[in-house]
Amino acid sequence: MKPVYYRLENSWTPKGGPNGQFTFTLLNLSESPLSGFKLVYTSLTRVSDPEACENAQFLRRNANFHEFSPPPGFLLAPGQSWIFTVAGLHRKAQHCTDGAKSAYLTLVDGTHVEVAVSDLLLEGSLSEPPPALLPEGHLDLPFALQPWPAEIDAKPGDSFPVVLYPQGARSDELLSISTVISLSRRLFESDHSVFSLAPSPQGRALVFDRQASLDAESYRLTFASDKVTLSYRDAAGLQYGLTSLAQLLNGARTTKGRFRFPISGSISDKPRYGWRGCHLDVSRQFYPVADVKRLIDILAWFKLNIFHWHLTDDEAWRLEIRAYPQLTTTGVLRGPNEPLLPQLGNGAEPVGGFYSQGDIRDIVAHAQALNVEVVPEIDIPGHNAATLAALPELTDGQEAPDSYHSVQGYPNNALNPAVPLTYEFLEKVFDEMVELFPSSYIHVGGDEVANGSWLASPLAKELMAEEGISGTFGLQSYFLKRIKDMLTARGRKLAGWNEVAHGGGVAAKDTLLMAWENPQVGIDLAREGYDVVMTPGQAYYLDMVQAEAFQEPGASWAGTVPPAHTYAYEAEGEFPEDLKDKMKGVQACIWSEHFLSRGYFNRLVFPRLPAIAEAAWTPKAKKDWNRFAAIVPLSPAL
C-alpha cells in the first residue's frame, strides 16, 4: 500500500450561503513544499456560483468535477494545511456522501497526484450509530422462504433430510436441479448442497409432476415424510419450486430451531406480477463480469425475472459496438488527461472498463439458464456526454458547445435529432444489439433531456420549421418515433423511462414505460394507454438514504426510504380498477453515483431488494413486515 502524502478534509455548515458552504482543508503530509498546484475534487453537491469561494480561485467545473487553485504565490509547507471555503452550492448537503468523493493535485509540471479524502463532516453534529433498519421479526410459520408464497398450508417437521434427491426424473428436470445446486453453491459457498443427483439413505425423494393446467411460472410443493412432490408447468415454475426447496432446507440447516423443513402439507405458489425487475447502472461505476453474474444469481434466488442493464450514460459507454470501437476506448476512459474528466469518485488514475461482446453473450446465457431476461438499455437522446466525446461528428458544429446543461451539470449532452448521422449511428448500434440480446424489449432511456436542448442548433431550428415541431420535447418525440420504427423493423419493442411520453410521446402499442419520478406518473401513463412498470424513486430506488441522520450514505432527492417503507409500498396505489391491467409489474433501480465500495452497495441494496422481490411476487394480503424481517437476514449479498 502506498503512503498517503496529501489528504483532503471536508465539512459542511448550513451557514455561509443559501445552501450552506463547504470548508476544505488540504494537508501536506509529504517532506516537500507545494506551490503552483491545482486541486480537483468530485462531488455531487455542485458549485453554481464560481465567485462564492474564499482563499481559493475557482477554475472550472464539468458536472461533478471541480477544479480550484490557491491564491497566487501560495506555498504549502510540509505539515501545513490550506483551508478554503466554497459556498454558492446548488443544494444543501444532507448526508455524508454529499461531499467530496475523490481528489487529486495537478502539480506545476503537469503531473497528477492522488489525494486521500476523508468523510464529510457536519459542523456541530455528533456521529450517531446507524439506525436499526429491521425489527427482530416474528414467525408464525418457521419457514425460510423469500419471497413468501401465495398459499402455504404446511406443518414443520422436527428434523430435516440431509439432501433431496430426484426419483424418476427426466433429463430436463435433472438439469434444473443441477442448475439450482450450482446457484446455491455460488451464493452460499461454505454451505452443504441441499440437492444430490444420486439417491441418499439420509435424504428424501423428490418426485416431479408436470401439469399443463398450472399457471405460467407457478409451482406446487406437497410434503410427506418419505418424499416431496414438485408440480410445475414450465421451466420457470420448475426452477422456482426447486429454489423454494433450497431456501427451506438451507434455512432449517443454518438456523436450526428458528427455521424448519415441512413434514406435511403443501405450498401453492405463483407470482403476483409478470415483470419483476432489477436495474443496474454500470456507467457511473463499472462492475466486473463476475459481479454482474452474481447479482443475476441473487435475482434468481429471489425469483426476480428481469435484469435491466443500464449500459450507457454521460459517464461512460460500456457496450462494445464493433462498428464504433471508439465508444469503448474514448467513451469509457475518465481521467485528468482523458476526453472524459474524473467524476463520482475517480481521481488521478484513469479508469475505464467495458463489456466485450463475448462478455455480453456470457452474461445473457448465464441469465437465461436462470430464467432471467436481460433487457439492455442505451440511454438516448439525453445522457450522452460520453458518446459525443467519442463521436464528435454527431454534433451540430454550428451549435455553441455550452448552450444548455443537463440536470447533472453536463453541457450539450443529448444526441441531436436533426443530425442525419445520429440515425445512421443508432441503426448500426441496434443491429449489433439485437444479435446480442434476445429480449423482446430494448430500453432506450428517454429521460432527463434538459428543456432547452437543441434550441441553439441551426440544424434543429431548420428541422423544427420543416416538420412543424415546437420545442425540445417536440423534437424528442420526433426522435423517439424514429427510434421506435427502427426497433419495430428489427422485431423489438421499445421500453423507456416515463419522459418518453413527453412532447407527444410515441405510439402506446408495444411500448413499456417505467414510472420513476413519482407514483402518480404511472397512473397518468396508463391513462394514455401505455403499459407501465412501477419503479418510483420514493420507494424503489436503492441509492436513496435509509435514515435521516447526516452519517447515512446515499441520495436524498426522493426523500428518506427505509426498508419498512420499501416493503409496505403498494405500487398499484390508487390505480383505478380499469387501469390495473396496464401495470405490468415493479422494479428496483440501482443507480451507482454513491456506490464507491462493495460495503456501500450491500448496505444500500439489502434488505430493500428482497423487499421489492416480495412486493413483486407475494399477494398484498400475504405480506407481513415482521415475518419478512425475521427471514431476510438469510439473504445472500454481492
XYZ file of C-alpha atoms in Angstrom:
638
model
C 0.000 0.000 0.000
C 1.378 3.393 -0.984
C 1.686 6.010 1.773
C -0.753 8.955 1.696
C 1.121 12.214 1.236
C -1.873 14.511 0.811
C -5.289 14.404 2.466
C -8.416 16.477 1.966
C -10.710 17.023 4.927
C -14.135 18.482 4.157
C -17.052 19.686 6.220
C -20.363 21.404 5.541
C -22.196 24.022 7.535
C -25.649 25.473 6.810
C -24.157 28.957 7.248
C -22.287 30.938 4.622
C -24.753 30.850 1.737
C -28.330 29.980 0.763
C -27.342 26.294 0.614
C -24.563 26.449 3.183
C -20.890 26.063 2.418
C -18.063 23.572 2.336
C -14.820 24.064 4.215
C -11.920 22.189 2.640
C -8.589 21.549 4.350
C -5.736 20.184 2.233
C -2.897 18.778 4.351
C 0.624 18.323 3.014
C 1.977 15.164 4.680
C 4.993 14.948 2.386
C 8.502 16.268 3.022
C 8.376 18.793 0.165
C 6.642 22.165 -0.131
C 3.882 22.627 -2.715
C 3.360 25.663 -4.923
C 1.766 26.393 -8.278
C -0.606 23.444 -7.933
C -4.311 22.913 -8.658
C -6.754 20.862 -6.628
C -9.566 18.808 -8.195
C -12.356 17.141 -6.280
C -15.513 15.359 -7.432
C -18.779 15.991 -5.628
C -22.476 15.595 -6.341
C -23.058 18.828 -4.416
C -22.024 21.144 -7.196
C -20.830 24.760 -7.289
C -23.282 27.017 -9.124
C -21.699 30.390 -8.184
C -17.960 30.403 -9.034
C -17.413 33.677 -7.190
C -18.641 32.358 -3.845
C -15.369 30.930 -2.558
C -12.719 32.291 -0.201
C -8.960 31.752 -0.175
C -9.191 29.890 -3.497
C -9.747 30.592 -7.152
C -12.452 28.604 -8.941
C -11.075 27.415 -12.290
C -13.694 25.171 -13.919
C -16.459 22.645 -13.376
C -17.808 19.812 -15.514
C -20.777 18.083 -13.859
C -19.248 16.736 -10.596
C -15.658 17.689 -11.496
C -14.429 20.850 -9.678
C -11.001 22.476 -10.071
C -9.513 25.171 -7.809
C -6.156 26.821 -7.277
C -4.780 28.543 -4.159
C -4.141 32.294 -4.122
C -1.171 33.474 -6.242
C 2.175 32.881 -4.579
C 0.756 30.431 -2.033
C 3.228 27.896 -0.594
C 2.010 24.806 1.250
C 4.874 23.760 3.513
C 5.312 20.184 4.822
C 2.969 19.545 7.729
C 0.882 22.614 6.924
C -2.632 22.971 5.524
C -4.521 25.106 3.019
C -8.045 25.969 4.129
C -10.640 27.414 1.768
C -14.423 27.671 1.692
C -16.884 27.104 -1.127
C -20.412 28.495 -0.967
C -22.733 29.103 -3.922
C -23.795 25.431 -3.871
C -26.701 24.199 -5.987
C -28.288 22.417 -2.990
C -27.701 21.688 0.657
C -25.544 18.788 1.754
C -27.799 16.452 3.722
C -25.744 13.265 4.082
C -22.152 12.144 4.396
C -21.933 11.134 0.723
C -22.767 14.698 -0.424
C -19.193 15.919 -0.006
C -16.002 15.250 -1.934
C -15.784 11.661 -3.195
C -12.256 11.873 -4.603
C -9.465 14.415 -5.129
C -6.110 14.876 -6.766
C -3.457 17.547 -7.279
C -2.095 18.758 -10.605
C 1.457 19.852 -9.929
C 3.308 22.656 -11.656
C 4.971 20.183 -14.037
C 1.574 18.793 -15.099
C 1.743 15.505 -13.203
C -1.255 14.344 -11.182
C -1.020 13.092 -7.614
C -3.754 11.280 -5.703
C -5.235 12.938 -2.622
C -6.952 10.855 0.059
C -10.398 12.145 1.004
C -11.892 11.925 4.474
C -15.585 11.614 5.272
C -17.731 14.715 5.033
C -18.462 16.143 8.472
C -21.401 18.262 9.505
C -20.245 21.022 11.818
C -21.836 20.687 15.225
C -23.232 17.213 14.558
C -22.457 14.108 16.569
C -21.612 10.871 14.793
C -24.503 8.549 15.540
C -24.560 4.765 15.222
C -26.531 3.602 12.196
C -30.203 3.017 12.983
C -31.663 -0.466 13.199
C -33.290 -0.993 9.820
C -35.142 -4.165 10.816
C -37.074 -5.285 13.888
C -36.210 -8.636 15.416
C -39.095 -10.117 13.490
C -41.685 -12.764 14.248
C -42.577 -16.067 12.609
C -45.997 -17.682 12.644
C -44.627 -20.414 10.376
C -40.913 -21.286 10.763
C -40.086 -21.475 7.066
C -37.226 -19.592 5.364
C -38.918 -18.531 2.127
C -38.073 -15.397 0.151
C -40.379 -14.131 -1.252
C -43.253 -15.555 0.773
C -45.514 -17.842 -1.273
C -49.063 -17.127 -2.389
C -50.519 -20.021 -0.366
C -48.943 -22.174 2.324
C -50.509 -24.873 4.468
C -47.585 -26.898 5.722
C -46.594 -28.422 9.052
C -42.976 -28.056 10.214
C -41.068 -31.246 10.948
C -38.829 -31.948 13.912
C -35.958 -32.951 11.623
C -34.868 -32.389 8.049
C -33.294 -34.507 5.330
C -29.590 -34.316 4.620
C -30.391 -33.824 0.934
C -33.261 -34.035 -1.515
C -32.686 -36.396 -4.446
C -34.692 -36.952 -7.643
C -36.741 -40.074 -8.151
C -37.746 -40.954 -11.702
C -36.773 -37.536 -13.045
C -36.450 -36.629 -16.719
C -33.274 -35.136 -18.161
C -34.595 -31.560 -18.167
C -35.615 -31.918 -14.517
C -32.179 -33.245 -13.624
C -30.588 -30.311 -15.444
C -32.765 -27.880 -13.495
C -31.707 -29.484 -10.202
C -28.080 -29.169 -11.277
C -28.629 -25.502 -12.108
C -30.094 -24.771 -8.663
C -27.283 -26.761 -6.976
C -24.773 -24.516 -8.750
C -26.778 -21.389 -7.913
C -26.966 -22.169 -4.195
C -23.303 -23.157 -4.044
C -22.272 -19.859 -5.651
C -24.403 -17.837 -3.247
C -23.557 -19.834 -0.106
C -20.091 -21.190 -0.772
C -19.482 -22.747 2.648
C -22.885 -24.430 2.992
C -23.582 -28.072 2.162
C -25.565 -28.683 -1.017
C -29.294 -29.172 -0.496
C -29.703 -31.497 -3.503
C -27.976 -34.649 -4.697
C -28.493 -36.173 -8.116
C -27.758 -39.603 -6.587
C -30.064 -41.291 -4.032
C -29.079 -40.992 -0.383
C -30.313 -43.137 2.542
C -30.308 -39.990 4.700
C -32.146 -37.978 2.094
C -35.719 -37.588 0.963
C -37.024 -38.382 -2.515
C -38.075 -35.568 -4.816
C -40.800 -36.517 -7.296
C -41.780 -34.367 -10.277
C -45.258 -33.868 -11.690
C -45.594 -31.713 -14.813
C -49.119 -30.235 -15.072
C -50.249 -28.172 -18.067
C -53.216 -26.848 -16.051
C -50.990 -24.778 -13.744
C -50.342 -21.083 -14.423
C -47.129 -19.919 -16.066
C -44.228 -19.626 -13.576
C -46.273 -21.374 -10.871
C -45.444 -24.472 -8.850
C -46.861 -26.595 -6.044
C -44.947 -28.474 -3.363
C -46.534 -31.374 -1.499
C -44.665 -32.685 1.552
C -44.679 -36.132 3.124
C -42.357 -37.944 5.491
C -40.828 -40.009 2.682
C -40.946 -37.653 -0.295
C -41.586 -34.191 -1.669
C -43.620 -33.768 -4.852
C -42.949 -30.768 -7.084
C -45.715 -29.946 -9.577
C -44.989 -27.354 -12.248
C -45.969 -26.240 -15.734
C -42.895 -24.637 -17.292
C -39.146 -24.269 -16.823
C -39.531 -21.148 -14.683
C -42.018 -22.823 -12.344
C -39.709 -25.828 -12.037
C -36.797 -23.602 -11.097
C -38.830 -21.564 -8.616
C -40.090 -24.711 -6.900
C -36.547 -26.034 -6.588
C -35.339 -22.656 -5.317
C -38.008 -22.665 -2.625
C -36.916 -26.142 -1.540
C -33.305 -24.945 -1.433
C -34.299 -21.982 0.741
C -36.375 -24.128 3.084
C -33.659 -26.716 3.628
C -30.818 -24.203 3.787
C -32.687 -22.165 6.415
C -33.501 -25.238 8.513
C -29.845 -26.278 8.434
C -28.105 -22.986 9.065
C -30.535 -21.625 11.696
C -31.616 -24.814 13.404
C -34.637 -24.350 15.636
C -35.671 -20.972 14.254
C -36.414 -22.377 10.794
C -37.651 -25.868 9.967
C -38.438 -28.065 6.972
C -42.038 -29.137 6.265
C -43.065 -32.703 7.081
C -46.579 -32.494 5.596
C -48.952 -30.134 3.812
C -48.397 -28.052 0.715
C -47.255 -24.782 -0.839
C -49.076 -23.451 -3.908
C -47.274 -20.524 -5.439
C -47.266 -18.151 -8.379
C -46.030 -14.595 -8.980
C -48.148 -11.517 -8.414
C -46.677 -9.704 -11.438
C -45.125 -10.802 -14.705
C -42.395 -8.096 -14.649
C -40.245 -8.490 -11.542
C -37.181 -6.442 -12.269
C -33.913 -5.064 -11.004
C -31.911 -2.388 -12.811
C -28.161 -1.849 -12.542
C -26.326 1.290 -13.679
C -22.843 0.230 -14.827
C -21.970 3.535 -16.500
C -21.240 5.649 -13.440
C -19.330 2.812 -11.773
C -18.070 -0.250 -13.643
C -18.952 -3.707 -12.309
C -16.790 -6.667 -13.393
C -18.474 -9.570 -15.174
C -18.305 -11.709 -12.019
C -20.222 -9.095 -10.034
C -22.906 -8.770 -12.712
C -23.361 -12.543 -12.783
C -23.562 -12.710 -9.001
C -26.265 -10.025 -8.983
C -28.207 -12.094 -11.527
C -27.774 -15.106 -9.223
C -29.301 -13.064 -6.393
C -32.215 -12.033 -8.605
C -32.870 -15.681 -9.435
C -32.730 -16.603 -5.744
C -35.488 -14.038 -5.084
C -37.500 -15.134 -8.167
C -36.956 -11.829 -9.944
C -37.074 -12.381 -13.700
C -35.832 -9.147 -15.337
C -32.290 -7.744 -15.283
C -32.457 -4.221 -16.712
C -28.869 -3.428 -17.675
C -28.172 0.329 -17.910
C -25.131 0.206 -20.185
C -24.615 3.834 -21.238
C -24.837 7.264 -19.667
C -22.928 10.554 -19.538
C -20.102 8.939 -17.596
C -19.288 6.044 -19.942
C -20.482 3.843 -22.811
C -19.911 0.249 -21.620
C -21.252 -1.855 -24.525
C -18.841 -2.955 -27.253
C -20.153 -1.901 -30.663
C -17.795 -3.183 -33.340
C -18.920 -0.587 -35.874
C -17.738 2.144 -33.473
C -14.742 0.923 -31.441
C -14.107 4.454 -30.161
C -17.196 4.125 -27.939
C -15.302 1.722 -25.700
C -11.916 3.404 -25.975
C -12.515 7.144 -25.833
C -16.045 6.722 -24.477
C -15.097 4.871 -21.299
C -11.855 6.481 -20.123
C -12.175 9.004 -17.296
C -9.048 10.729 -16.051
C -7.214 14.061 -15.747
C -5.827 13.847 -19.308
C -8.661 11.870 -20.890
C -11.537 13.156 -23.007
C -13.861 12.371 -20.068
C -12.888 14.146 -16.864
C -12.943 12.349 -13.498
C -16.397 12.009 -11.960
C -18.064 10.338 -8.990
C -15.024 9.142 -7.100
C -12.364 8.975 -9.829
C -9.017 10.587 -9.101
C -5.563 10.912 -10.610
C -5.508 7.421 -12.142
C -7.527 6.900 -15.342
C -10.382 4.409 -15.079
C -12.248 2.558 -17.816
C -13.965 -0.751 -18.304
C -16.489 -2.115 -20.788
C -18.223 -5.359 -21.692
C -16.978 -7.103 -24.809
C -19.499 -8.865 -26.991
C -18.122 -12.121 -25.599
C -18.828 -10.846 -22.068
C -22.359 -9.905 -23.114
C -23.074 -13.353 -24.542
C -21.679 -14.991 -21.408
C -23.862 -12.874 -19.098
C -27.001 -13.286 -21.229
C -26.511 -17.075 -21.307
C -25.953 -17.110 -17.536
C -29.213 -15.211 -17.028
C -31.183 -17.359 -19.468
C -30.165 -20.518 -17.610
C -31.758 -18.953 -14.515
C -34.930 -17.769 -16.305
C -33.841 -14.139 -16.050
C -34.369 -11.923 -19.093
C -31.680 -9.312 -19.770
C -33.210 -6.055 -21.004
C -30.397 -3.805 -22.286
C -30.550 -0.026 -22.107
C -28.707 2.546 -24.142
C -29.844 5.907 -22.816
C -30.862 8.243 -25.666
C -31.202 11.065 -26.642
C -30.019 12.562 -23.339
C -27.213 11.350 -21.056
C -24.746 11.082 -23.960
C -21.704 13.109 -22.913
C -19.516 10.008 -23.318
C -20.994 9.178 -26.735
C -20.390 12.688 -28.041
C -16.827 12.733 -26.682
C -16.170 9.529 -28.621
C -18.070 10.593 -31.765
C -17.950 14.403 -32.030
C -19.220 14.148 -35.612
C -22.688 13.552 -34.116
C -22.905 17.180 -33.001
C -24.139 20.215 -34.920
C -20.856 22.053 -35.359
C -22.707 25.362 -35.583
C -24.214 24.993 -32.104
C -22.483 26.719 -29.187
C -20.760 23.993 -27.099
C -22.283 25.238 -23.828
C -25.791 26.199 -24.935
C -27.633 24.036 -22.371
C -26.841 21.875 -19.351
C -28.424 18.682 -18.057
C -29.739 18.407 -14.510
C -26.453 16.683 -13.605
C -24.493 19.641 -14.992
C -23.263 18.222 -18.306
C -23.135 20.683 -21.208
C -24.785 19.731 -24.519
C -25.139 16.046 -23.682
C -28.071 14.996 -25.902
C -27.921 13.372 -29.331
C -29.242 15.909 -31.822
C -32.406 14.717 -33.653
C -31.547 16.985 -36.593
C -28.137 15.452 -37.348
C -28.658 12.739 -40.013
C -25.639 10.765 -38.801
C -27.427 10.246 -35.455
C -29.810 7.777 -37.083
C -27.118 6.012 -39.094
C -25.191 5.564 -35.850
C -28.182 4.161 -33.968
C -29.178 1.830 -36.822
C -25.756 0.186 -36.561
C -25.917 0.060 -32.757
C -29.322 -1.641 -32.822
C -28.147 -4.081 -35.496
C -25.477 -5.330 -33.109
C -27.693 -5.216 -30.015
C -30.398 -7.470 -31.459
C -27.717 -10.078 -32.184
C -26.539 -9.936 -28.567
C -29.782 -9.615 -26.618
C -32.758 -11.912 -27.300
C -35.053 -9.795 -25.096
C -38.255 -8.624 -26.788
C -37.584 -5.141 -25.347
C -34.742 -2.700 -25.860
C -34.756 0.126 -23.361
C -33.872 3.495 -24.903
C -33.906 5.743 -21.831
C -35.585 8.941 -22.967
C -35.161 10.596 -19.567
C -33.896 13.935 -18.297
C -33.413 15.762 -21.579
C -32.947 19.349 -20.458
C -35.694 21.716 -21.557
C -33.894 23.996 -23.998
C -31.765 21.276 -25.534
C -31.014 21.791 -29.263
C -32.794 25.149 -29.449
C -29.495 26.871 -30.277
C -28.752 24.342 -33.035
C -29.259 25.746 -36.561
C -29.932 22.225 -37.850
C -32.590 21.684 -35.173
C -34.212 25.010 -35.964
C -34.396 24.035 -39.608
C -35.935 20.657 -38.767
C -38.489 22.274 -36.467
C -39.558 24.665 -39.236
C -39.829 21.865 -41.807
C -41.796 19.471 -39.577
C -43.845 21.977 -37.590
C -42.193 20.880 -34.345
C -42.349 23.007 -31.210
C -39.672 22.984 -28.532
C -37.274 20.447 -27.062
C -39.853 17.800 -26.262
C -41.464 18.020 -29.681
C -38.015 17.252 -31.092
C -37.574 14.417 -28.603
C -40.913 12.894 -29.641
C -39.898 13.146 -33.329
C -36.609 11.418 -32.494
C -38.145 8.620 -30.406
C -40.796 7.870 -33.011
C -37.995 7.207 -35.481
C -36.238 5.056 -32.882
C -39.412 3.048 -32.303
C -39.660 2.431 -36.046
C -36.068 1.154 -36.032
C -36.851 -1.287 -33.233
C -40.088 -2.454 -34.834
C -38.199 -3.176 -38.045
C -35.865 -5.392 -36.005
C -38.645 -7.263 -34.230
C -38.159 -5.478 -30.910
C -40.401 -3.385 -28.665
C -39.490 -0.060 -27.069
C -39.070 0.360 -23.310
C -38.154 3.666 -21.714
C -38.448 5.945 -18.722
C -41.638 7.915 -18.219
C -40.379 11.013 -20.081
C -40.708 9.081 -23.360
C -44.329 10.282 -23.227
C -43.275 13.964 -23.322
C -43.952 16.151 -26.326
C -46.490 13.756 -27.807
C -44.511 10.629 -26.971
C -44.590 7.538 -29.152
C -47.369 5.121 -30.034
C -48.530 3.263 -26.921
C -48.748 -0.091 -28.697
C -45.686 -2.238 -27.964
C -44.281 0.429 -25.658
C -43.443 -0.156 -21.988
C -42.662 2.850 -19.790
C -41.155 2.919 -16.303
C -42.655 5.410 -13.867
C -39.801 6.689 -11.739
C -40.466 10.336 -10.875
C -43.457 9.624 -8.610
C -46.285 7.080 -8.356
C -48.918 9.333 -9.967
C -46.886 9.338 -13.182
C -47.612 5.634 -13.618
C -51.370 6.198 -13.438
C -51.145 9.057 -15.937
C -49.155 6.890 -18.355
C -51.694 4.065 -18.049
C -54.475 6.535 -18.888
C -52.561 7.411 -22.053
C -52.580 3.738 -22.995
C -49.022 2.779 -22.087
C -48.030 -0.437 -20.364
C -46.314 0.563 -17.125
C -43.677 -0.781 -14.734
C -43.682 0.986 -11.382
C -40.248 1.974 -10.085
C -40.757 5.209 -8.104
C -37.684 6.753 -6.546
C -39.642 7.342 -3.346
C -39.745 3.579 -2.663
C -37.779 1.511 -5.172
C -34.546 3.477 -5.836
C -31.908 1.634 -3.852
C -29.430 4.521 -3.857
C -31.742 6.571 -1.593
C -30.729 7.069 2.041
C -32.401 4.795 4.569
C -32.425 7.207 7.528
C -32.302 10.975 8.078
C -29.047 11.048 10.054
C -26.251 13.002 8.371
C -23.933 9.989 8.641
C -26.203 7.845 6.435
C -24.903 7.271 2.872
C -26.954 7.742 -0.264
C -29.000 10.221 -2.257
C -31.953 12.129 -0.843
C -33.768 13.840 -3.742
C -36.672 11.380 -3.381
C -36.673 11.558 0.416
C -35.698 9.004 3.026
C -36.520 5.409 2.067
C -36.136 2.972 4.974
C -36.684 -0.734 4.269
C -40.020 -0.660 6.111
C -41.310 1.907 3.623
C -39.986 -0.021 0.618
C -41.665 -3.158 1.917
C -45.012 -1.534 2.726
C -45.272 0.460 -0.504
C -48.016 -0.824 -2.800
C -47.226 0.014 -6.412
C -50.824 -0.329 -7.560
C -51.572 2.545 -5.226
C -54.567 4.477 -6.457
C -54.676 2.760 -9.848
C -58.323 2.713 -10.971
C -59.647 -0.805 -11.451
C -59.987 -0.345 -15.201
C -56.276 0.584 -15.500
C -54.736 -2.158 -13.370
C -54.186 -4.369 -16.397
C -51.772 -1.717 -17.735
C -49.491 -2.163 -14.710
C -47.148 -4.982 -15.703
C -45.010 -5.123 -12.604
C -42.427 -3.476 -10.382
C -38.698 -2.900 -10.472
C -35.839 -1.976 -8.179
C -33.287 0.512 -9.524
C -29.623 0.549 -8.522
C -28.049 3.858 -9.550
C -24.334 3.928 -8.857
C -23.365 7.525 -8.061
C -22.784 6.652 -4.402
C -21.641 3.035 -4.736
C -17.902 3.512 -4.354
C -17.412 0.240 -2.484
C -18.940 -3.190 -2.059
C -19.765 -2.187 1.511
C -21.881 0.751 0.350
C -23.533 -1.462 -2.278
C -24.588 -4.136 0.193
C -25.640 -1.610 2.837
C -27.960 0.229 0.453
C -29.261 -2.640 -1.691
C -30.061 -5.080 1.123
C -32.608 -5.655 2.627
C -34.535 -3.406 0.242
C -34.003 -5.587 -2.853
C -35.594 -8.623 -1.160
C -38.417 -6.324 -0.015
C -39.144 -5.369 -3.625
C -38.894 -9.014 -4.667
C -41.624 -9.813 -2.171
C -43.759 -6.923 -3.456
C -43.331 -8.342 -6.961
C -44.285 -11.897 -6.007
C -46.353 -12.090 -2.822
C -50.056 -11.116 -2.770
C -50.735 -7.949 -0.807
C -52.809 -9.818 1.774
C -49.912 -12.201 2.492
C -47.239 -9.552 3.088
C -46.018 -9.328 6.693
C -43.215 -6.957 7.699
C -42.311 -8.802 10.910
C -42.127 -12.152 9.156
C -40.011 -10.617 6.384
C -37.664 -9.082 8.976
C -37.155 -12.484 10.585
C -36.237 -14.200 7.302
C -34.332 -11.562 5.332
C -31.051 -11.822 7.325
C -30.544 -15.119 5.465
C -30.271 -13.211 2.167
C -27.118 -13.502 0.067
C -25.254 -10.280 -0.769
C -22.910 -9.179 -3.553
